[in-house]
Amino acid sequence: MNLNYTAAEESFRAEVRAFLAAELPADIRSKVRLGRRLHKDDLVRWQKILYRRGWGAGMWPRRYGGADWSVVEQHIFDEEGAAAGAPPQIPFALRMVAPVLMNFATAAQQNCFLPRIISGQDWWCQGYSEPGSGSDLASLRTSAVREGAHYRVNGQKAWNTLGQYADWIFCLVRTSSDARPQQGISFLLIDMKSPGITVRPIVTIEGEHEINDIFFDNVQVPVENLVGEENKGWTYAKFLLLHERTNNAGIGNCKRALKRLKEIATHQLHNGRPLIEDSRFRDRIAQLELELMALEITNLRVLSAVSTESRAPGPEVSLLKIKGSEIIQQLAELQMHALGHDALPYLREALEADWVPAPLLADHYATFAPPLTGQYFNYRKTTIYAGSTEIQKNIISKLILGL
Amino acid sequence: MDLRLTEEQLALQETLRRFIAKDYDFERRRSLALSPLGYSAEAWAQYAELGLLGLPYPEEFGGLGGSGVDIMAVMELVGQGLLLEPYVSTVVLCGGLLRDAAAHAIKEALLPQIAAGKLQIALAAYEAAGRYELAHVASTAVRDANGWRLTGRKSVVLDAPSADYFLLSARSSGNRTDVEGISLYLVRRDAPGLTLQAYPTHSGGRAADLHLQDVYIDDDAVIGAPERALPVIERAVDQGIAALCAEAMGIVTALNAATLNYLKTRKQFGTVLGSFQALQHRMADMFIAAEQARSMAIIAAIQANSDDPATRRRALSGAKAYIGQAARFVGQQAVQLHGAMGVVDELNVSHYFKRLTMIDMTFGDADHHLARFSDALRIEPIGAAS
Ligand SMILES: Cc1cc2nc3c(=O)[nH]c(=O)nc-3n(C[C@H](O)[C@H](O)[C@H](O)COP(=O)(O)OP(=O)(O)OC[C@H]3O[C@@H](n4cnc5c(N)ncnc54)[C@H](O)[C@@H]3O)c2cc1C
């Protein structure tokens, strides 16, 4: 065993760092650092820059334009990106639908979609959940009825992240109600410009527009957009969920949040002294740092096992999802607490990049205060989406522990 | 001992419950939170008619001579209705402070006005560098030929934008963290040299940072003993804490009811969520947390105006710490058990959760008060080991 990075890994890290220093646009970096709003253009611009460097999808196999990164290389890339203030790569296309396409789609579908994904041309969103089908996804009711060369799709998808930007949605639809619910589901790719699709914004707890309801009213979808076999969609859906969860530890993001927390606690005063000198508060930081230290290695252990055995990720990724989501929630909570009563003001306008604080506000309003409380509220979602904590624990107890 | 509310207190709660159902439903509350004022002027007038605004003052000042438990009964409903009016700031904190510490003439001039709904006051006691320490006062008061000259900054003064006056702490001697040397001034909102930077808060109310540049105050606007105002401020804040504890308890009760209802109606996997044992146990824990929180809120309400600072410290810091933790647990779990419905703006669950969070961050969070409670243990007489 050896916790040191190899020389090759270290040189990869240096390469990533140099790239980020040279190529990450200053305006995007500043938005990420200050917690200001990122717009579609920022995220697409960054994806295109990565693509030009050959890192549009580092973990993808080379034959699809990826860089065949190892688990450790991906980890280094995430860590450096987060530290430098790079925005996240939105996972729906790169890490969710793409692995499904690579494993189950036709060559024509792969050739059509994958290049447009890696280059940042198409934005994808995920159409799984419905109002009545969240944890119990297999009960979904959005229907697709085969009519000649088309499916006619009717129904509603809920809680759809960033669907307002999307060119495409990958959907689970019901194509049969004959057998067990899992057996009548198909995996459809739907053009968001299709007539009959309506996107309705949902405002979330912190006051932002991040999710949507999507309504399908007699939407015609060409049969070529079916992935794999009809009524076999549940297999692909589960495969996708496991891929989704490998990304949920979010170590890089947690590390950045931890560093930020320390900065804030050093800057904020408690009775005239830096808050970090308060042992009660510092212990809370320490406790989280321990969790993160352990999770970093757990994450690498789990993902390396998956990759050396070259198999699809299994139920063990549930633990990464549980821990990663809890740690980022608690980091956000402590960041908010570090502000003391300065956590109370709700300065919505302060989330825009060009906001300049009024001169009467304390200087930390310019550097960190405004987004923190909203972030704490927003991060409540992390233990709910991508399979809630309770569902992950059910998976661990059933599939790993055999209970 | 008698741990029940009186008939009058229950009747008062029933009145408020009906008022909320009729005039203050969730949609109405949402539009009020977004309005320029941030609360309902009509509701404020109704509170005056109901006697709520004079509740804790003696009858000679237009009040009803109510107790801490009366305030608790009101605040529980303030929590359930997510009411936005500046009740705690004006009636409990500042009115209570004047009642306990101001000269007779000031009480006579201001308390009846508060009771009638004509006057609002906000407490400007905290500064950015002090965090939750009331003794941390860097704002200065200098005596010169024209009176007291105040200079400095106060941060996150709750309900400041609608206030007619501020009760503001400033230091005329000592270092910025000294307990002595702090005086309390009654400052008019329109005093020359006073500027406000106003903003909404995350739970819908309004607040402001205050900036004072050579604001002149007369001698008769000094409240309580000059340079010895800290105990007066602490006592008022303790009453504010008791009120917030009761508000939190009201919210916790409402959230538990909403969550329980959700568990009984929302179906997944062909059955109601409430049939999953993991969720049954969670809900049981939330129920226990609420009962325990209620007990602490009662302790807080009864001790809030105790003359003995040590008794108050134990009760109020203890309650604020305990309820902060309980409310965090219940709030987070209520959101969690509602799934995605818990994080949408459209449903009141997220608003209850935000209000609980903001209550924890007001007048010292759970850690701050746990530290104070625990520090007090060091000087407690333990008695001989047997
Ligand atoms: C911000 C956000 C973004 C999202 N983005 C997307 C998206 O882009 N695309 C998409 O398809 N979906 C998305 N979702 C939906 C998400 O996947 C669902 O919210 C999630 O699956 C939970 O479903 P639900 O909200 O219906 O809650 P429910 O399934 O109703 O669950 C409610 C509560 O009950 C618990 N519970 C349920 N079943 C059990 C059980 N058997 N045992 C114990 N506890 C149980 C849950 O853990 C939860 O706490 C998003 C959700 C959020 C909050």
Short mmCIF file of C-alpha atoms in Angstrom, two decimals, chain A residues 33-376:
data_model
loop_
_atom_site.label_atom_id
_atom_site.label_comp_id
_atom_site.label_asym_id
_atom_site.label_seq_id
_atom_site.Cartn_x
_atom_site.Cartn_y
_atom_site.Cartn_z
CA ARG A 33 -15.05 31.53 -5.94
CA LEU A 34 -17.57 34.12 -4.81
CA GLY A 35 -20.55 31.81 -5.14
CA ARG A 36 -22.24 34.04 -7.72
CA ARG A 37 -24.71 32.68 -10.27
CA LEU A 38 -23.29 30.63 -13.13
CA HIS A 39 -25.22 30.91 -16.36
CA LYS A 40 -25.54 28.40 -19.14
CA ASP A 41 -22.98 30.23 -21.21
CA ASP A 42 -20.34 29.97 -18.47
CA LEU A 43 -20.75 26.22 -18.22
CA VAL A 44 -20.80 25.64 -21.96
CA ARG A 45 -17.81 27.91 -22.50
CA TRP A 46 -15.81 25.91 -19.98
CA GLN A 47 -16.84 22.59 -21.50
CA LYS A 48 -15.65 23.83 -24.89
CA ILE A 49 -12.31 24.87 -23.48
CA LEU A 50 -11.87 21.45 -21.89
CA TYR A 51 -12.85 19.81 -25.13
CA ARG A 52 -10.23 21.73 -27.10
CA ARG A 53 -7.61 20.46 -24.66
CA GLY A 54 -8.80 16.87 -25.15
CA TRP A 55 -10.28 16.78 -21.65
CA GLY A 56 -13.94 17.22 -22.52
CA ALA A 57 -14.62 13.86 -20.91
CA GLY A 58 -11.40 12.58 -19.38
CA MET A 59 -12.88 9.32 -18.08
CA TRP A 60 -14.40 8.34 -21.41
CA PRO A 61 -12.55 5.75 -23.52
CA ARG A 62 -10.34 7.18 -26.21
CA ARG A 63 -12.48 5.81 -29.01
CA TYR A 64 -15.22 8.24 -28.03
CA GLY A 65 -12.85 11.17 -27.68
CA GLY A 66 -12.09 10.68 -24.00
CA ALA A 67 -8.65 10.52 -22.38
CA ASP A 68 -9.01 7.12 -20.71
CA TRP A 69 -8.15 8.60 -17.36
CA SER A 70 -7.63 6.33 -14.43
CA VAL A 71 -9.68 6.83 -11.31
CA VAL A 72 -6.73 8.59 -9.73
CA GLU A 73 -6.26 10.91 -12.69
CA GLN A 74 -9.94 11.85 -12.62
CA HIS A 75 -9.58 12.49 -8.90
CA ILE A 76 -6.59 14.74 -9.46
CA PHE A 77 -8.43 16.60 -12.18
CA ASP A 78 -11.49 17.17 -9.97
CA GLU A 79 -9.41 18.24 -7.04
CA GLU A 80 -7.32 20.71 -9.03
CA GLY A 81 -10.35 22.04 -10.85
CA ALA A 82 -12.23 22.67 -7.64
CA ALA A 83 -9.21 24.29 -6.03
CA ALA A 84 -8.72 26.59 -8.99
CA GLY A 85 -12.36 27.64 -9.09
CA ALA A 86 -13.41 25.73 -12.18
CA PRO A 87 -17.16 25.21 -12.50
CA PRO A 88 -18.53 21.69 -12.28
CA GLN A 89 -19.04 19.76 -15.48
CA ILE A 90 -22.77 19.20 -15.62
CA PRO A 91 -23.15 15.43 -15.26
CA PHE A 92 -26.39 14.67 -17.12
CA ALA A 93 -24.78 14.28 -20.51
CA LEU A 94 -21.19 13.37 -19.69
CA ARG A 95 -21.68 10.97 -16.82
CA MET A 96 -25.23 9.76 -17.16
CA VAL A 97 -26.56 9.41 -20.65
CA ALA A 98 -23.15 8.94 -22.27
CA PRO A 99 -22.23 5.70 -20.44
CA VAL A 100 -25.67 4.36 -21.34
CA LEU A 101 -25.15 5.23 -24.99
CA MET A 102 -21.70 3.64 -25.00
CA ASN A 103 -23.03 0.42 -23.54
CA PHE A 104 -26.47 0.02 -25.02
CA ALA A 105 -27.02 2.32 -28.02
CA THR A 106 -26.54 1.69 -31.70
CA ALA A 107 -23.45 2.94 -33.49
CA ALA A 108 -25.61 5.47 -35.28
CA GLN A 109 -26.91 6.84 -31.99
CA GLN A 110 -23.42 6.96 -30.54
CA ASN A 111 -22.07 8.77 -33.58
CA CYS A 112 -24.92 11.20 -33.51
CA PHE A 113 -24.90 12.14 -29.83
CA LEU A 114 -21.53 11.50 -28.21
CA PRO A 115 -19.49 13.98 -30.25
CA ARG A 116 -22.06 16.67 -29.59
CA ILE A 117 -21.96 15.92 -25.88
CA ILE A 118 -18.21 16.01 -25.42
CA SER A 119 -17.85 19.19 -27.43
CA GLY A 120 -20.46 21.03 -25.38
CA GLN A 121 -22.84 21.45 -28.30
CA ASP A 122 -25.83 19.74 -26.70
CA TRP A 123 -27.19 20.22 -23.22
CA TRP A 124 -28.95 17.19 -21.74
CA CYS A 125 -31.32 16.85 -18.84
CA GLN A 126 -32.64 13.87 -16.94
CA GLY A 127 -36.30 12.89 -17.19
CA TYR A 128 -36.68 10.18 -14.57
CA SER A 129 -38.78 11.40 -11.64
CA GLU A 130 -42.47 12.15 -11.77
CA PRO A 131 -44.76 13.69 -9.18
CA GLY A 132 -45.95 10.25 -8.11
CA SER A 133 -42.70 8.41 -8.76
CA GLY A 134 -39.62 9.55 -6.87
CA SER A 135 -37.95 6.88 -4.78
CA ASP A 136 -40.27 4.39 -6.38
CA LEU A 137 -39.10 5.23 -9.85
CA ALA A 138 -40.38 2.04 -11.44
CA SER A 139 -43.96 3.18 -10.87
CA LEU A 140 -43.50 5.92 -13.49
CA ARG A 141 -46.47 6.65 -15.73
CA THR A 142 -45.34 8.88 -18.57
CA SER A 143 -46.45 6.82 -21.52
CA ALA A 144 -45.00 6.21 -24.95
CA VAL A 145 -47.28 4.55 -27.47
CA ARG A 146 -45.80 3.19 -30.65
CA GLU A 147 -47.50 4.59 -33.76
CA GLY A 148 -45.63 3.56 -36.91
CA ALA A 149 -42.28 5.34 -37.02
CA HIS A 150 -42.98 7.33 -33.86
CA TYR A 151 -43.75 7.06 -30.20
CA ARG A 152 -46.45 9.35 -28.90
CA VAL A 153 -45.41 10.54 -25.44
CA ASN A 154 -47.77 11.89 -22.77
CA GLY A 155 -47.13 12.67 -19.15
CA GLN A 156 -45.16 14.76 -16.71
CA LYS A 157 -41.58 14.68 -15.48
CA ALA A 158 -40.81 16.54 -12.25
CA TRP A 159 -37.85 18.12 -10.48
CA ASN A 160 -35.89 18.32 -13.70
CA THR A 161 -32.55 20.00 -13.12
CA LEU A 162 -31.65 22.79 -15.56
CA GLY A 163 -34.11 21.54 -18.15
CA GLN A 164 -34.67 25.17 -19.09
CA TYR A 165 -31.32 25.03 -20.88
CA ALA A 166 -31.64 21.61 -22.41
CA ASP A 167 -31.52 20.60 -26.05
CA TRP A 168 -32.28 16.97 -25.21
CA ILE A 169 -33.86 15.00 -22.43
CA PHE A 170 -33.34 11.32 -21.74
CA CYS A 171 -36.58 9.92 -20.44
CA LEU A 172 -37.89 6.81 -18.84
CA VAL A 173 -41.29 6.11 -20.33
CA ARG A 174 -43.84 3.38 -19.92
CA THR A 175 -44.27 1.28 -23.04
CA SER A 176 -46.10 -1.60 -21.42
CA SER A 177 -48.27 -2.12 -18.38
CA ASP A 178 -48.58 -5.84 -18.78
CA ALA A 179 -45.92 -7.25 -16.52
CA ARG A 180 -44.02 -6.02 -13.42
CA PRO A 181 -43.62 -2.25 -13.50
CA GLN A 182 -39.85 -2.58 -14.12
CA GLN A 183 -40.45 -4.59 -17.26
CA GLY A 184 -42.54 -2.07 -19.16
CA ILE A 185 -40.11 0.83 -19.14
CA SER A 186 -38.16 2.16 -22.12
CA PHE A 187 -35.34 4.64 -22.44
CA LEU A 188 -36.12 7.41 -24.93
CA LEU A 189 -34.08 10.35 -26.16
CA ILE A 190 -36.32 13.33 -26.80
CA ASP A 191 -35.54 16.58 -28.57
CA MET A 192 -36.62 19.40 -26.26
CA LYS A 193 -37.74 21.42 -29.29
CA SER A 194 -40.42 18.86 -30.11
CA PRO A 195 -43.92 20.31 -30.29
CA GLY A 196 -45.96 19.48 -27.20
CA ILE A 197 -43.21 19.94 -24.60
CA THR A 198 -43.73 22.60 -21.93
CA VAL A 199 -41.15 23.51 -19.33
CA ARG A 200 -42.52 25.06 -16.14
CA PRO A 201 -40.02 26.55 -13.67
CA ILE A 202 -40.05 25.49 -10.01
CA VAL A 203 -38.54 27.92 -7.52
CA THR A 204 -36.55 26.14 -4.84
CA ILE A 205 -36.06 26.90 -1.16
CA GLU A 206 -33.26 29.42 -1.65
CA GLY A 207 -35.24 31.38 -4.23
CA GLU A 208 -33.51 30.30 -7.43
CA HIS A 209 -34.68 28.58 -10.59
CA GLU A 210 -32.78 25.34 -10.88
CA ILE A 211 -35.51 22.74 -11.47
CA ASN A 212 -38.61 22.36 -13.63
CA ASP A 213 -41.71 20.41 -14.35
CA ILE A 214 -41.72 19.12 -17.91
CA PHE A 215 -45.04 18.31 -19.56
CA PHE A 216 -45.41 16.08 -22.60
CA ASP A 217 -48.58 16.53 -24.58
CA ASN A 218 -48.75 14.16 -27.54
CA VAL A 219 -45.06 14.58 -28.27
CA GLN A 220 -43.89 12.63 -31.32
CA VAL A 221 -40.55 10.90 -30.88
CA PRO A 222 -38.93 9.02 -33.78
CA VAL A 223 -38.48 5.33 -33.09
CA GLU A 224 -34.73 5.72 -33.82
CA ASN A 225 -34.51 7.55 -30.50
CA LEU A 226 -35.23 4.45 -28.48
CA VAL A 227 -32.10 3.23 -26.72
CA GLY A 228 -31.60 -0.52 -26.66
CA GLU A 229 -34.67 -2.64 -26.57
CA GLU A 230 -38.22 -1.63 -25.86
CA ASN A 231 -39.28 -2.49 -22.29
CA LYS A 232 -35.65 -3.03 -21.23
CA GLY A 233 -35.16 0.57 -20.13
CA TRP A 234 -35.03 -0.28 -16.43
CA THR A 235 -31.72 -2.10 -16.92
CA TYR A 236 -30.20 0.96 -18.57
CA ALA A 237 -31.75 3.25 -16.00
CA LYS A 238 -30.18 1.39 -13.11
CA PHE A 239 -26.84 1.26 -14.86
CA LEU A 240 -27.05 5.03 -15.23
CA LEU A 241 -27.95 5.57 -11.57
CA LEU A 242 -24.88 3.65 -10.47
CA HIS A 243 -22.73 5.84 -12.70
CA GLU A 244 -24.42 8.90 -11.33
CA ARG A 245 -23.57 7.86 -7.79
CA THR A 246 -19.88 7.34 -8.50
CA ASN A 247 -19.76 11.06 -8.99
CA ASN A 248 -21.66 11.96 -5.87
CA ALA A 249 -18.81 11.87 -3.39
CA GLY A 250 -17.78 15.26 -4.80
CA ILE A 251 -14.42 15.20 -3.03
CA GLY A 252 -13.05 18.16 -4.97
CA ASN A 253 -16.04 20.29 -4.16
CA CYS A 254 -15.91 19.28 -0.50
CA LYS A 255 -12.23 20.14 -0.33
CA ARG A 256 -12.86 23.55 -1.77
CA ALA A 257 -15.72 24.12 0.68
CA LEU A 258 -13.52 23.04 3.59
CA LYS A 259 -10.77 25.45 2.58
CA ARG A 260 -13.33 28.20 2.18
CA LEU A 261 -14.77 27.43 5.58
CA LYS A 262 -11.35 27.85 7.15
CA GLU A 263 -10.87 31.15 5.33
CA ILE A 264 -14.22 32.40 6.55
CA ALA A 265 -13.58 31.26 10.11
CA THR A 266 -10.24 33.02 10.06
CA HIS A 267 -11.74 36.22 8.78
CA GLN A 268 -14.90 36.31 10.88
CA LEU A 269 -14.47 37.59 14.40
CA HIS A 270 -15.92 36.36 17.63
CA ASN A 271 -15.75 38.99 20.32
CA GLY A 272 -12.88 40.59 18.45
CA ARG A 273 -10.87 37.39 17.91
CA PRO A 274 -10.82 35.19 14.80
CA LEU A 275 -13.59 32.63 15.05
CA ILE A 276 -11.19 29.81 14.28
CA GLU A 277 -9.61 30.39 17.71
CA ASP A 278 -12.88 29.31 19.28
CA SER A 279 -12.29 25.66 20.08
CA ARG A 280 -15.95 24.71 19.90
CA PHE A 281 -16.23 25.98 16.33
CA ARG A 282 -12.81 24.63 15.38
CA ASP A 283 -13.77 21.17 16.63
CA ARG A 284 -16.69 21.19 14.25
CA ILE A 285 -14.38 21.95 11.36
CA ALA A 286 -11.98 19.27 12.55
CA GLN A 287 -14.72 16.68 12.71
CA LEU A 288 -15.70 17.35 9.12
CA GLU A 289 -12.11 17.32 7.97
CA LEU A 290 -11.77 13.83 9.43
CA GLU A 291 -14.85 12.65 7.59
CA LEU A 292 -13.47 14.05 4.38
CA MET A 293 -10.01 12.55 4.89
CA ALA A 294 -11.60 9.15 5.23
CA LEU A 295 -13.99 9.62 2.33
CA GLU A 296 -11.23 10.66 -0.04
CA ILE A 297 -9.54 7.31 0.42
CA THR A 298 -12.79 5.35 0.56
CA ASN A 299 -13.79 6.95 -2.71
CA LEU A 300 -10.53 5.99 -4.38
CA ARG A 301 -10.71 2.46 -2.95
CA VAL A 302 -14.23 1.88 -4.20
CA LEU A 303 -13.68 3.41 -7.61
CA SER A 304 -10.32 1.68 -8.14
CA ALA A 305 -11.89 -1.68 -7.36
CA VAL A 306 -14.55 -0.99 -9.96
CA SER A 307 -11.99 0.05 -12.51
CA THR A 308 -9.41 -2.73 -11.98
CA GLU A 309 -12.13 -5.35 -12.14
CA SER A 310 -13.42 -3.45 -15.20
CA ARG A 311 -17.02 -3.89 -14.22
CA ALA A 312 -19.93 -1.56 -13.78
CA PRO A 313 -20.09 0.13 -10.39
CA GLY A 314 -22.16 -1.78 -7.84
CA PRO A 315 -24.14 -1.00 -4.70
CA GLU A 316 -21.00 0.09 -2.85
CA VAL A 317 -21.27 3.49 -4.54
CA SER A 318 -24.24 4.13 -2.24
CA LEU A 319 -21.88 4.81 0.60
CA LEU A 320 -20.03 7.43 -1.45
CA LYS A 321 -23.33 9.15 -2.18
CA ILE A 322 -24.44 9.14 1.45
CA LYS A 323 -21.19 10.43 2.88
CA GLY A 324 -20.43 12.94 0.14
CA SER A 325 -23.87 14.52 0.38
CA GLU A 326 -23.78 14.72 4.16
CA ILE A 327 -20.32 16.26 4.22
CA ILE A 328 -21.11 19.00 1.72
CA GLN A 329 -24.32 19.78 3.61
CA GLN A 330 -22.46 20.12 6.87
CA LEU A 331 -19.72 22.22 5.33
CA ALA A 332 -22.32 24.58 3.93
CA GLU A 333 -24.03 24.70 7.30
CA LEU A 334 -20.82 25.60 9.11
CA GLN A 335 -19.99 28.25 6.53
CA MET A 336 -23.34 29.81 7.26
CA HIS A 337 -22.85 29.53 11.00
CA ALA A 338 -19.47 31.20 10.72
CA LEU A 339 -21.27 34.33 9.58
CA GLY A 340 -23.22 34.71 12.80
CA HIS A 341 -26.12 37.11 12.31
CA ASP A 342 -24.65 38.21 9.01
CA ALA A 343 -26.20 34.98 7.73
CA LEU A 344 -29.64 36.58 7.98
CA PRO A 345 -29.60 39.14 5.12
CA TYR A 346 -31.02 37.86 1.86
CA LEU A 347 -29.25 39.80 -0.86
CA ARG A 348 -30.60 38.20 -3.98
CA GLU A 349 -29.00 40.76 -6.28
CA ALA A 350 -25.65 39.92 -4.71
CA LEU A 351 -25.61 36.63 -6.61
CA GLU A 352 -24.99 38.38 -9.92
CA ALA A 353 -21.38 38.72 -11.01
CA ASP A 354 -21.47 42.49 -11.36
CA TRP A 355 -22.94 43.18 -7.91
CA VAL A 356 -21.09 45.77 -5.89
CA PRO A 357 -21.92 45.89 -2.20
CA ALA A 358 -23.27 49.09 -0.73
CA PRO A 359 -20.49 50.93 1.10
CA LEU A 360 -22.29 50.54 4.42
CA LEU A 361 -22.04 46.76 4.34
CA ALA A 362 -19.09 45.03 5.98
CA ASP A 363 -16.31 44.02 3.59
CA HIS A 364 -17.05 40.30 3.77
CA TYR A 365 -20.23 40.95 1.82
CA ALA A 366 -18.01 41.44 -1.22
CA THR A 367 -16.01 38.29 -0.66
CA PHE A 368 -18.16 35.58 0.83
CA ALA A 369 -21.27 36.37 2.82
CA PRO A 370 -24.20 36.65 0.40
CA PRO A 371 -24.44 33.15 -1.10
CA LEU A 372 -23.71 31.10 2.00
CA THR A 373 -27.12 30.86 3.64
CA GLY A 374 -28.81 30.12 0.33
CA GLN A 375 -26.22 27.45 -0.35
CA TYR A 376 -26.97 25.78 2.94
#
